Amino acid sequence: MRTLALLVTLACFASAQHQALIDYLERRLLAIEDRISLWHEQSTRYASELRELKQQMVAQLENLDKEKEALRVNLEGMGTRVDRVEREMDYLETQNGAQPCVDVDDKLVEQQVMQVKEKNKAKYEKLSDCRHMMSSIKAMKILKRVGGSKGTWTKDINGLLGKVYIFNGTNEETIHEFASVQDFSISQGTSLAKPWNLPSSWKGTGHVVYNSHAYYVKEAEEVMVVKYDLRNGTVVDSAVFPVQDHVPVYGLNPETVIDLAVDEEGLWAIFATRQNERRISLAKMDARTLDIEQMWDTTCPQENAEAAFIICGTLYVVYNTKQPGRSHVQCVYDVNDMVTNEDAPLVYFPKRYGANSSLKYNPLEQLLYAWDDGYQILYKLVLKKKLEI
Ligand SMILES: *[C@@H]1O[C@H](CO)[C@@H](O)[C@H](O)[C@H]1NC(C)=O
Ligand SMILES: *[C@@H]1O[C@H](CO)[C@@H](O)[C@H](O)[C@H]1NC(C)=O
Ligand SMILES: *[C@@H]1O[C@H](CO)[C@@H](O)[C@H](O)[C@H]1NC(C)=O
């Protein structure tokens, strides 16, 4: 009996305990369920936020990819260009002077879309039908080495006979005339040349030969342009160049005060004065009378300029550095306002030393006659049309 009572008591106790445990577990489960549903809610929210974030990331990554691709293409382009230039330089380095024309890739030149820029400036009245601009250098030929480090050589521009003239040095009096480029090529020094002794010495490397006349710069008390007839050896005319405070027109070639040039439109003078903050100025001259028709202050700095030439009324200034690198056209100025610096191609010369040089453009042949540290070099130019207006 006692045993039974004990058993019942125990059973009751156990059942009560059991019930308490079940209650407890139920409460816990409810709490857990609550939390699970909360978590579920939160995780759904997180998931949608994550999705949104992922979408944003994908979009940004896509953009980045695009940019990366563009960058890669650019870099690749640059790389091939640098390689090509390097190869061409190596190639040129291995050529000796007697080799004929060396082709230079046109792609050396960065071509840009042309654009007419509006400027409130009087246009050059005598706008000719000449509408070409420089595009690239197609070929070069090193003819020979005659004379000292500085000088000028040129063909008679517009002269019918194709005679070639050598102005050796920057302060001399004797012009050497060759019957042709061939004669000049085969001549031992100046043995095949006819000498012309000028009545006064020239100054710098700024001379041209045009229509059987030599135009040269003489520096006495004033700077003068002299016109000399190369048929009978007489001074036809001379004129004081009406500009004060001359400075050398090219920073790298201090002997040249005025550089004369001929293009399709006739005779020009390239010069610099202290007034124009050391920028290069330009004057159109009448080749017949030596009158100055019009003047321009260009935007091209004189510093580090080495030489310049004019094509269809556009001045192309060639620059280098005191430690000679590759010469390149870096500034252009068009008196007709059709070519701006942005339109102009960046043209590198295949091989030049950077000083002791002069460039003379022949508009009939589209050739540059270059004197480069005593070497006589020809550069064949490629021209293209300026934008039609
Ligand atoms: C050219 O001028 C240099 C001096 O500048 C002189 O040494 C040389 O003999 C000249 N050459 C010719 C061919 O006149
Ligand atoms: C030289 O030739 C030009 C053109 O043929 C002529 O006008 C000039 O009078 C001549 N001068 C002399 C001194 O013969
Ligand atoms: C230019 O010529 C001078 C002599 O007139 C010479 O000393 C100098 O080295 C030359 N410069 C170059 C870059 O050849």
mmCIF file of N, CA, C and O in Angstrom, residues 139-222:
data_model
loop_
_atom_site.group_PDB
_atom_site.id
_atom_site.type_symbol
_atom_site.label_atom_id
_atom_site.label_comp_id
_atom_site.label_asym_id
_atom_site.label_seq_id
_atom_site.Cartn_x
_atom_site.Cartn_y
_atom_site.Cartn_z
ATOM 1 N N ALA A 139 58.777 60.416 -97.884
ATOM 2 C CA ALA A 139 60.086 59.793 -98.111
ATOM 3 C C ALA A 139 61.185 60.794 -97.837
ATOM 4 O O ALA A 139 60.945 61.995 -97.827
ATOM 5 N N MET A 140 62.376 60.290 -97.599
ATOM 6 C CA MET A 140 63.522 61.187 -97.470
ATOM 7 C C MET A 140 64.692 60.623 -98.240
ATOM 8 O O MET A 140 64.762 59.421 -98.512
ATOM 9 N N LYS A 141 65.583 61.511 -98.630
ATOM 10 C CA LYS A 141 66.769 61.081 -99.346
ATOM 11 C C LYS A 141 67.929 61.960 -98.901
ATOM 12 O O LYS A 141 67.841 63.182 -98.974
ATOM 13 N N ILE A 142 68.971 61.334 -98.422
ATOM 14 C CA ILE A 142 70.168 62.088 -98.048
ATOM 15 C C ILE A 142 71.055 62.147 -99.286
ATOM 16 O O ILE A 142 71.536 61.115 -99.752
ATOM 17 N N LEU A 143 71.233 63.340 -99.854
ATOM 18 C CA LEU A 143 71.979 63.439 -101.105
ATOM 19 C C LEU A 143 73.475 63.315 -100.888
ATOM 20 O O LEU A 143 74.141 62.490 -101.492
ATOM 21 N N LYS A 144 73.996 64.190 -100.064
ATOM 22 C CA LYS A 144 75.437 64.152 -99.802
ATOM 23 C C LYS A 144 75.778 65.100 -98.680
ATOM 24 O O LYS A 144 74.882 65.692 -98.061
ATOM 25 N N ARG A 145 77.065 65.247 -98.422
ATOM 26 C CA ARG A 145 77.509 66.185 -97.408
ATOM 27 C C ARG A 145 78.540 67.112 -98.029
ATOM 28 O O ARG A 145 79.631 66.702 -98.381
ATOM 29 N N VAL A 146 78.131 68.363 -98.174
ATOM 30 C CA VAL A 146 79.011 69.379 -98.745
ATOM 31 C C VAL A 146 78.989 70.562 -97.795
ATOM 32 O O VAL A 146 77.918 71.021 -97.410
ATOM 33 N N GLY A 147 80.142 71.075 -97.442
ATOM 34 C CA GLY A 147 80.165 72.321 -96.690
ATOM 35 C C GLY A 147 80.095 72.153 -95.195
ATOM 36 O O GLY A 147 80.157 71.043 -94.669
ATOM 37 N N GLY A 148 79.948 73.276 -94.527
ATOM 38 C CA GLY A 148 80.023 73.331 -93.077
ATOM 39 C C GLY A 148 78.718 72.931 -92.413
ATOM 40 O O GLY A 148 77.763 72.524 -93.071
ATOM 41 N N SER A 149 78.672 73.084 -91.072
ATOM 42 C CA SER A 149 77.511 72.587 -90.340
ATOM 43 C C SER A 149 76.240 73.356 -90.693
ATOM 44 O O SER A 149 75.161 72.787 -90.732
ATOM 45 N N LYS A 150 76.347 74.653 -90.974
ATOM 46 C CA LYS A 150 75.137 75.423 -91.303
ATOM 47 C C LYS A 150 75.178 75.904 -92.742
ATOM 48 O O LYS A 150 76.255 76.186 -93.281
ATOM 49 N N GLY A 151 74.018 76.036 -93.317
ATOM 50 C CA GLY A 151 73.932 76.528 -94.681
ATOM 51 C C GLY A 151 72.527 76.337 -95.222
ATOM 52 O O GLY A 151 71.606 75.975 -94.486
ATOM 53 N N THR A 152 72.368 76.617 -96.511
ATOM 54 C CA THR A 152 71.076 76.462 -97.173
ATOM 55 C C THR A 152 71.337 75.898 -98.562
ATOM 56 O O THR A 152 72.337 76.247 -99.186
ATOM 57 N N TRP A 153 70.453 75.021 -98.998
ATOM 58 C CA TRP A 153 70.481 74.681 -100.422
ATOM 59 C C TRP A 153 69.074 74.663 -100.952
ATOM 60 O O TRP A 153 68.112 74.409 -100.210
ATOM 61 N N THR A 154 68.915 75.005 -102.226
ATOM 62 C CA THR A 154 67.577 75.106 -102.805
ATOM 63 C C THR A 154 67.659 75.005 -104.319
ATOM 64 O O THR A 154 68.698 75.303 -104.915
ATOM 65 N N LYS A 155 66.586 74.580 -104.893
ATOM 66 C CA LYS A 155 66.457 74.672 -106.341
ATOM 67 C C LYS A 155 65.901 76.045 -106.665
ATOM 68 O O LYS A 155 65.292 76.678 -105.796
ATOM 69 N N ASP A 156 66.144 76.514 -107.877
ATOM 70 C CA ASP A 156 65.532 77.767 -108.305
ATOM 71 C C ASP A 156 64.024 77.519 -108.429
ATOM 72 O O ASP A 156 63.578 76.807 -109.326
ATOM 73 N N ILE A 157 63.267 78.108 -107.514
ATOM 74 C CA ILE A 157 61.820 77.875 -107.501
ATOM 75 C C ILE A 157 61.185 78.673 -108.636
ATOM 76 O O ILE A 157 61.434 79.868 -108.772
ATOM 77 N N ASN A 158 60.379 78.006 -109.445
ATOM 78 C CA ASN A 158 59.776 78.594 -110.639
ATOM 79 C C ASN A 158 60.779 78.816 -111.761
ATOM 80 O O ASN A 158 60.391 79.210 -112.844
ATOM 81 N N GLY A 159 62.050 78.631 -111.480
ATOM 82 C CA GLY A 159 63.044 78.759 -112.555
ATOM 83 C C GLY A 159 62.887 77.568 -113.482
ATOM 84 O O GLY A 159 62.694 76.446 -113.032
ATOM 85 N N LEU A 160 62.954 77.811 -114.769
ATOM 86 C CA LEU A 160 62.654 76.748 -115.723
ATOM 87 C C LEU A 160 63.805 75.764 -115.868
ATOM 88 O O LEU A 160 63.627 74.662 -116.361
ATOM 89 N N LEU A 161 65.008 76.157 -115.449
ATOM 90 C CA LEU A 161 66.174 75.352 -115.790
ATOM 91 C C LEU A 161 66.550 74.322 -114.725
ATOM 92 O O LEU A 161 67.418 73.498 -114.960
ATOM 93 N N GLY A 162 65.899 74.359 -113.580
ATOM 94 C CA GLY A 162 66.176 73.347 -112.550
ATOM 95 C C GLY A 162 67.544 73.486 -111.905
ATOM 96 O O GLY A 162 68.118 72.502 -111.439
ATOM 97 N N LYS A 163 68.078 74.698 -111.907
ATOM 98 C CA LYS A 163 69.397 74.889 -111.289
ATOM 99 C C LYS A 163 69.316 74.797 -109.762
ATOM 100 O O LYS A 163 68.288 75.099 -109.162
ATOM 101 N N VAL A 164 70.449 74.402 -109.168
ATOM 102 C CA VAL A 164 70.513 74.198 -107.725
ATOM 103 C C VAL A 164 71.581 75.127 -107.147
ATOM 104 O O VAL A 164 72.637 75.322 -107.755
ATOM 105 N N TYR A 165 71.270 75.715 -106.004
ATOM 106 C CA TYR A 165 72.179 76.698 -105.398
ATOM 107 C C TYR A 165 72.553 76.285 -103.977
ATOM 108 O O TYR A 165 71.698 75.869 -103.197
ATOM 109 N N ILE A 166 73.830 76.447 -103.682
ATOM 110 C CA ILE A 166 74.358 76.111 -102.357
ATOM 111 C C ILE A 166 74.848 77.393 -101.685
ATOM 112 O O ILE A 166 75.684 78.113 -102.240
ATOM 113 N N PHE A 167 74.285 77.677 -100.522
ATOM 114 C CA PHE A 167 74.767 78.789 -99.690
ATOM 115 C C PHE A 167 75.480 78.153 -98.492
ATOM 116 O O PHE A 167 74.833 77.782 -97.516
ATOM 117 N N ASN A 168 76.787 78.028 -98.574
ATOM 118 C CA ASN A 168 77.549 77.367 -97.504
ATOM 119 C C ASN A 168 77.851 78.378 -96.399
ATOM 120 O O ASN A 168 78.389 79.438 -96.661
ATOM 121 N N GLY A 169 77.512 78.051 -95.157
ATOM 122 C CA GLY A 169 77.827 78.943 -94.039
ATOM 123 C C GLY A 169 76.745 79.981 -93.796
ATOM 124 O O GLY A 169 75.738 80.043 -94.502
ATOM 125 N N THR A 170 76.965 80.806 -92.763
ATOM 126 C CA THR A 170 75.953 81.798 -92.375
ATOM 127 C C THR A 170 76.419 83.233 -92.595
ATOM 128 O O THR A 170 75.702 84.179 -92.292
ATOM 129 N N ASN A 171 77.631 83.389 -93.129
ATOM 130 C CA ASN A 171 78.154 84.746 -93.286
ATOM 131 C C ASN A 171 79.184 84.735 -94.410
ATOM 132 O O ASN A 171 80.361 84.958 -94.196
ATOM 133 N N GLU A 172 78.707 84.422 -95.638
ATOM 134 C CA GLU A 172 79.604 84.246 -96.778
ATOM 135 C C GLU A 172 79.116 85.082 -97.953
ATOM 136 O O GLU A 172 78.072 85.731 -97.883
ATOM 137 N N GLU A 173 79.887 85.025 -99.018
ATOM 138 C CA GLU A 173 79.541 85.848 -100.182
ATOM 139 C C GLU A 173 79.415 85.051 -101.473
ATOM 140 O O GLU A 173 79.009 85.594 -102.485
ATOM 141 N N THR A 174 79.805 83.773 -101.451
ATOM 142 C CA THR A 174 79.822 83.023 -102.707
ATOM 143 C C THR A 174 78.699 81.986 -102.759
ATOM 144 O O THR A 174 78.640 81.074 -101.911
ATOM 145 N N ILE A 175 77.829 82.153 -103.750
ATOM 146 C CA ILE A 175 76.785 81.152 -104.005
ATOM 147 C C ILE A 175 77.322 80.175 -105.050
ATOM 148 O O ILE A 175 77.905 80.602 -106.048
ATOM 149 N N HIS A 176 77.145 78.892 -104.823
ATOM 150 C CA HIS A 176 77.572 77.891 -105.807
ATOM 151 C C HIS A 176 76.354 77.418 -106.598
ATOM 152 O O HIS A 176 75.389 76.934 -106.020
ATOM 153 N N GLU A 177 76.458 77.570 -107.917
ATOM 154 C CA GLU A 177 75.329 77.193 -108.788
ATOM 155 C C GLU A 177 75.650 75.903 -109.529
ATOM 156 O O GLU A 177 76.685 75.799 -110.183
ATOM 157 N N PHE A 178 74.730 74.921 -109.407
ATOM 158 C CA PHE A 178 74.865 73.674 -110.164
ATOM 159 C C PHE A 178 73.761 73.625 -111.223
ATOM 160 O O PHE A 178 72.643 74.100 -110.974
ATOM 161 N N ALA A 179 74.079 73.016 -112.373
ATOM 162 C CA ALA A 179 73.118 72.984 -113.475
ATOM 163 C C ALA A 179 71.884 72.152 -113.110
ATOM 164 O O ALA A 179 70.789 72.399 -113.624
ATOM 165 N N SER A 180 72.049 71.179 -112.224
ATOM 166 C CA SER A 180 70.918 70.308 -111.866
ATOM 167 C C SER A 180 71.230 69.604 -110.550
ATOM 168 O O SER A 180 72.375 69.627 -110.085
ATOM 169 N N VAL A 181 70.224 68.941 -109.996
ATOM 170 C CA VAL A 181 70.443 68.150 -108.784
ATOM 171 C C VAL A 181 71.442 67.026 -109.077
ATOM 172 O O VAL A 181 72.303 66.702 -108.255
ATOM 173 N N GLN A 182 71.358 66.450 -110.311
ATOM 174 C CA GLN A 182 72.280 65.383 -110.695
ATOM 175 C C GLN A 182 73.723 65.881 -110.664
ATOM 176 O O GLN A 182 74.612 65.220 -110.129
ATOM 177 N N ASP A 183 73.933 67.048 -111.250
ATOM 178 C CA ASP A 183 75.282 67.630 -111.243
ATOM 179 C C ASP A 183 75.788 67.806 -109.821
ATOM 180 O O ASP A 183 76.947 67.516 -109.523
ATOM 181 N N PHE A 184 74.890 68.288 -108.974
ATOM 182 C CA PHE A 184 75.281 68.492 -107.584
ATOM 183 C C PHE A 184 75.646 67.161 -106.942
ATOM 184 O O PHE A 184 76.642 67.047 -106.220
ATOM 185 N N SER A 185 74.861 66.117 -107.249
ATOM 186 C CA SER A 185 75.102 64.805 -106.651
ATOM 187 C C SER A 185 76.462 64.245 -107.028
ATOM 188 O O SER A 185 77.139 63.652 -106.196
ATOM 189 N N ILE A 186 76.860 64.417 -108.288
ATOM 190 C CA ILE A 186 78.101 63.775 -108.741
ATOM 191 C C ILE A 186 79.326 64.673 -108.558
ATOM 192 O O ILE A 186 80.457 64.215 -108.699
ATOM 193 N N SER A 187 79.103 65.934 -108.216
ATOM 194 C CA SER A 187 80.221 66.870 -108.105
ATOM 195 C C SER A 187 81.100 66.543 -106.890
ATOM 196 O O SER A 187 80.597 66.247 -105.809
ATOM 197 N N GLN A 188 82.412 66.579 -107.107
ATOM 198 C CA GLN A 188 83.352 66.520 -105.977
ATOM 199 C C GLN A 188 83.314 67.875 -105.289
ATOM 200 O O GLN A 188 83.846 68.849 -105.836
ATOM 201 N N GLY A 189 82.724 67.965 -104.148
ATOM 202 C CA GLY A 189 82.616 69.278 -103.502
ATOM 203 C C GLY A 189 81.902 70.251 -104.427
ATOM 204 O O GLY A 189 80.817 69.953 -104.926
ATOM 205 N N THR A 190 82.529 71.369 -104.711
ATOM 206 C CA THR A 190 81.894 72.362 -105.588
ATOM 207 C C THR A 190 82.597 72.428 -106.948
ATOM 208 O O THR A 190 82.510 73.433 -107.652
ATOM 209 N N SER A 191 83.252 71.319 -107.336
ATOM 210 C CA SER A 191 84.048 71.368 -108.574
ATOM 211 C C SER A 191 83.206 71.626 -109.817
ATOM 212 O O SER A 191 83.682 72.228 -110.773
ATOM 213 N N LEU A 192 81.950 71.169 -109.821
ATOM 214 C CA LEU A 192 81.115 71.372 -111.010
ATOM 215 C C LEU A 192 80.281 72.652 -110.923
ATOM 216 O O LEU A 192 79.423 72.888 -111.756
ATOM 217 N N ALA A 193 80.537 73.468 -109.903
ATOM 218 C CA ALA A 193 79.659 74.621 -109.667
ATOM 219 C C ALA A 193 80.200 75.883 -110.327
ATOM 220 O O ALA A 193 81.404 76.038 -110.534
ATOM 221 N N LYS A 194 79.261 76.737 -110.632
ATOM 222 C CA LYS A 194 79.625 78.075 -111.091
ATOM 223 C C LYS A 194 79.473 79.011 -109.895
ATOM 224 O O LYS A 194 78.405 79.046 -109.271
ATOM 225 N N PRO A 195 80.527 79.750 -109.527
ATOM 226 C CA PRO A 195 80.405 80.624 -108.361
ATOM 227 C C PRO A 195 79.820 81.996 -108.702
ATOM 228 O O PRO A 195 80.098 82.546 -109.768
ATOM 229 N N TRP A 196 78.980 82.492 -107.827
ATOM 230 C CA TRP A 196 78.485 83.870 -107.943
ATOM 231 C C TRP A 196 78.953 84.621 -106.703
ATOM 232 O O TRP A 196 78.642 84.220 -105.580
ATOM 233 N N ASN A 197 79.724 85.675 -106.933
ATOM 234 C CA ASN A 197 80.220 86.446 -105.789
ATOM 235 C C ASN A 197 79.326 87.655 -105.549
ATOM 236 O O ASN A 197 79.268 88.585 -106.350
ATOM 237 N N LEU A 198 78.649 87.631 -104.423
ATOM 238 C CA LEU A 198 77.718 88.719 -104.098
ATOM 239 C C LEU A 198 78.504 89.968 -103.695
ATOM 240 O O LEU A 198 79.626 89.862 -103.181
ATOM 241 N N PRO A 199 77.913 91.143 -103.880
ATOM 242 C CA PRO A 199 78.581 92.383 -103.461
ATOM 243 C C PRO A 199 78.623 92.538 -101.936
ATOM 244 O O PRO A 199 79.396 93.367 -101.438
ATOM 245 N N SER A 200 77.817 91.794 -101.225
ATOM 246 C CA SER A 200 77.867 91.854 -99.751
ATOM 247 C C SER A 200 77.560 90.466 -99.230
ATOM 248 O O SER A 200 76.951 89.652 -99.925
ATOM 249 N N SER A 201 77.975 90.185 -97.995
ATOM 250 C CA SER A 201 77.771 88.825 -97.494
ATOM 251 C C SER A 201 76.341 88.655 -96.981
ATOM 252 O O SER A 201 75.684 89.604 -96.579
ATOM 253 N N TRP A 202 75.895 87.428 -97.022
ATOM 254 C CA TRP A 202 74.571 87.130 -96.470
ATOM 255 C C TRP A 202 74.691 86.830 -94.988
ATOM 256 O O TRP A 202 75.778 86.546 -94.492
ATOM 257 N N LYS A 203 73.540 86.917 -94.299
ATOM 258 C CA LYS A 203 73.522 86.662 -92.859
ATOM 259 C C LYS A 203 72.499 85.571 -92.561
ATOM 260 O O LYS A 203 71.346 85.659 -92.964
ATOM 261 N N GLY A 204 72.937 84.528 -91.875
ATOM 262 C CA GLY A 204 72.027 83.456 -91.477
ATOM 263 C C GLY A 204 71.803 82.440 -92.584
ATOM 264 O O GLY A 204 72.649 82.249 -93.458
ATOM 265 N N THR A 205 70.641 81.798 -92.540
ATOM 266 C CA THR A 205 70.324 80.778 -93.543
ATOM 267 C C THR A 205 68.971 81.077 -94.194
ATOM 268 O O THR A 205 68.284 80.174 -94.658
ATOM 269 N N GLY A 206 68.603 82.358 -94.237
ATOM 270 C CA GLY A 206 67.246 82.706 -94.665
ATOM 271 C C GLY A 206 67.068 83.037 -96.134
ATOM 272 O O GLY A 206 66.151 83.758 -96.485
ATOM 273 N N HIS A 207 67.909 82.539 -97.018
ATOM 274 C CA HIS A 207 67.831 82.951 -98.422
ATOM 275 C C HIS A 207 66.956 82.021 -99.249
ATOM 276 O O HIS A 207 66.786 80.857 -98.906
ATOM 277 N N VAL A 208 66.452 82.561 -100.361
ATOM 278 C CA VAL A 208 65.744 81.723 -101.327
ATOM 279 C C VAL A 208 66.217 82.087 -102.732
ATOM 280 O O VAL A 208 66.793 83.156 -102.943
ATOM 281 N N VAL A 209 65.955 81.166 -103.646
ATOM 282 C CA VAL A 209 66.174 81.478 -105.068
ATOM 283 C C VAL A 209 64.840 81.273 -105.762
ATOM 284 O O VAL A 209 64.229 80.205 -105.658
ATOM 285 N N TYR A 210 64.393 82.324 -106.434
ATOM 286 C CA TYR A 210 63.030 82.333 -106.973
ATOM 287 C C TYR A 210 63.060 83.059 -108.312
ATOM 288 O O TYR A 210 63.537 84.201 -108.381
ATOM 289 N N ASN A 211 62.597 82.417 -109.358
ATOM 290 C CA ASN A 211 62.569 83.042 -110.682
ATOM 291 C C ASN A 211 63.918 83.621 -111.087
ATOM 292 O O ASN A 211 64.013 84.766 -111.491
ATOM 293 N N SER A 212 64.962 82.839 -110.944
ATOM 294 C CA SER A 212 66.329 83.238 -111.337
ATOM 295 C C SER A 212 66.902 84.390 -110.525
ATOM 296 O O SER A 212 67.845 85.046 -110.969
ATOM 297 N N HIS A 213 66.314 84.664 -109.362
ATOM 298 C CA HIS A 213 66.862 85.689 -108.483
ATOM 299 C C HIS A 213 67.143 85.092 -107.101
ATOM 300 O O HIS A 213 66.340 84.315 -106.598
ATOM 301 N N ALA A 214 68.285 85.506 -106.542
ATOM 302 C CA ALA A 214 68.558 85.152 -105.150
ATOM 303 C C ALA A 214 68.029 86.289 -104.281
ATOM 304 O O ALA A 214 68.265 87.465 -104.576
ATOM 305 N N TYR A 215 67.282 85.936 -103.252
ATOM 306 C CA TYR A 215 66.840 86.902 -102.248
ATOM 307 C C TYR A 215 67.590 86.563 -100.978
ATOM 308 O O TYR A 215 67.435 85.462 -100.457
ATOM 309 N N TYR A 216 68.410 87.480 -100.504
ATOM 310 C CA TYR A 216 69.160 87.152 -99.298
ATOM 311 C C TYR A 216 69.102 88.289 -98.287
ATOM 312 O O TYR A 216 68.766 89.426 -98.620
ATOM 313 N N VAL A 217 69.423 87.951 -97.044
ATOM 314 C CA VAL A 217 69.321 88.907 -95.946
ATOM 315 C C VAL A 217 70.711 89.411 -95.614
ATOM 316 O O VAL A 217 71.664 88.633 -95.475
ATOM 317 N N LYS A 218 70.804 90.726 -95.534
ATOM 318 C CA LYS A 218 72.085 91.354 -95.251
ATOM 319 C C LYS A 218 71.917 92.149 -93.964
ATOM 320 O O LYS A 218 70.909 92.829 -93.779
ATOM 321 N N GLU A 219 72.879 92.022 -93.064
ATOM 322 C CA GLU A 219 72.763 92.740 -91.810
ATOM 323 C C GLU A 219 73.878 93.765 -91.729
ATOM 324 O O GLU A 219 75.038 93.423 -91.494
ATOM 325 N N ALA A 220 73.535 95.024 -91.952
ATOM 326 C CA ALA A 220 74.504 96.099 -91.765
ATOM 327 C C ALA A 220 74.007 96.898 -90.569
ATOM 328 O O ALA A 220 73.780 96.334 -89.505
ATOM 329 N N GLU A 221 73.802 98.197 -90.743
ATOM 330 C CA GLU A 221 73.194 98.947 -89.648
ATOM 331 C C GLU A 221 71.736 98.542 -89.497
ATOM 332 O O GLU A 221 71.181 98.549 -88.412
ATOM 333 N N GLU A 222 71.162 98.222 -90.646
ATOM 334 C CA GLU A 222 69.787 97.738 -90.599
ATOM 335 C C GLU A 222 69.707 96.422 -91.344
ATOM 336 O O GLU A 222 70.592 96.089 -92.124
#
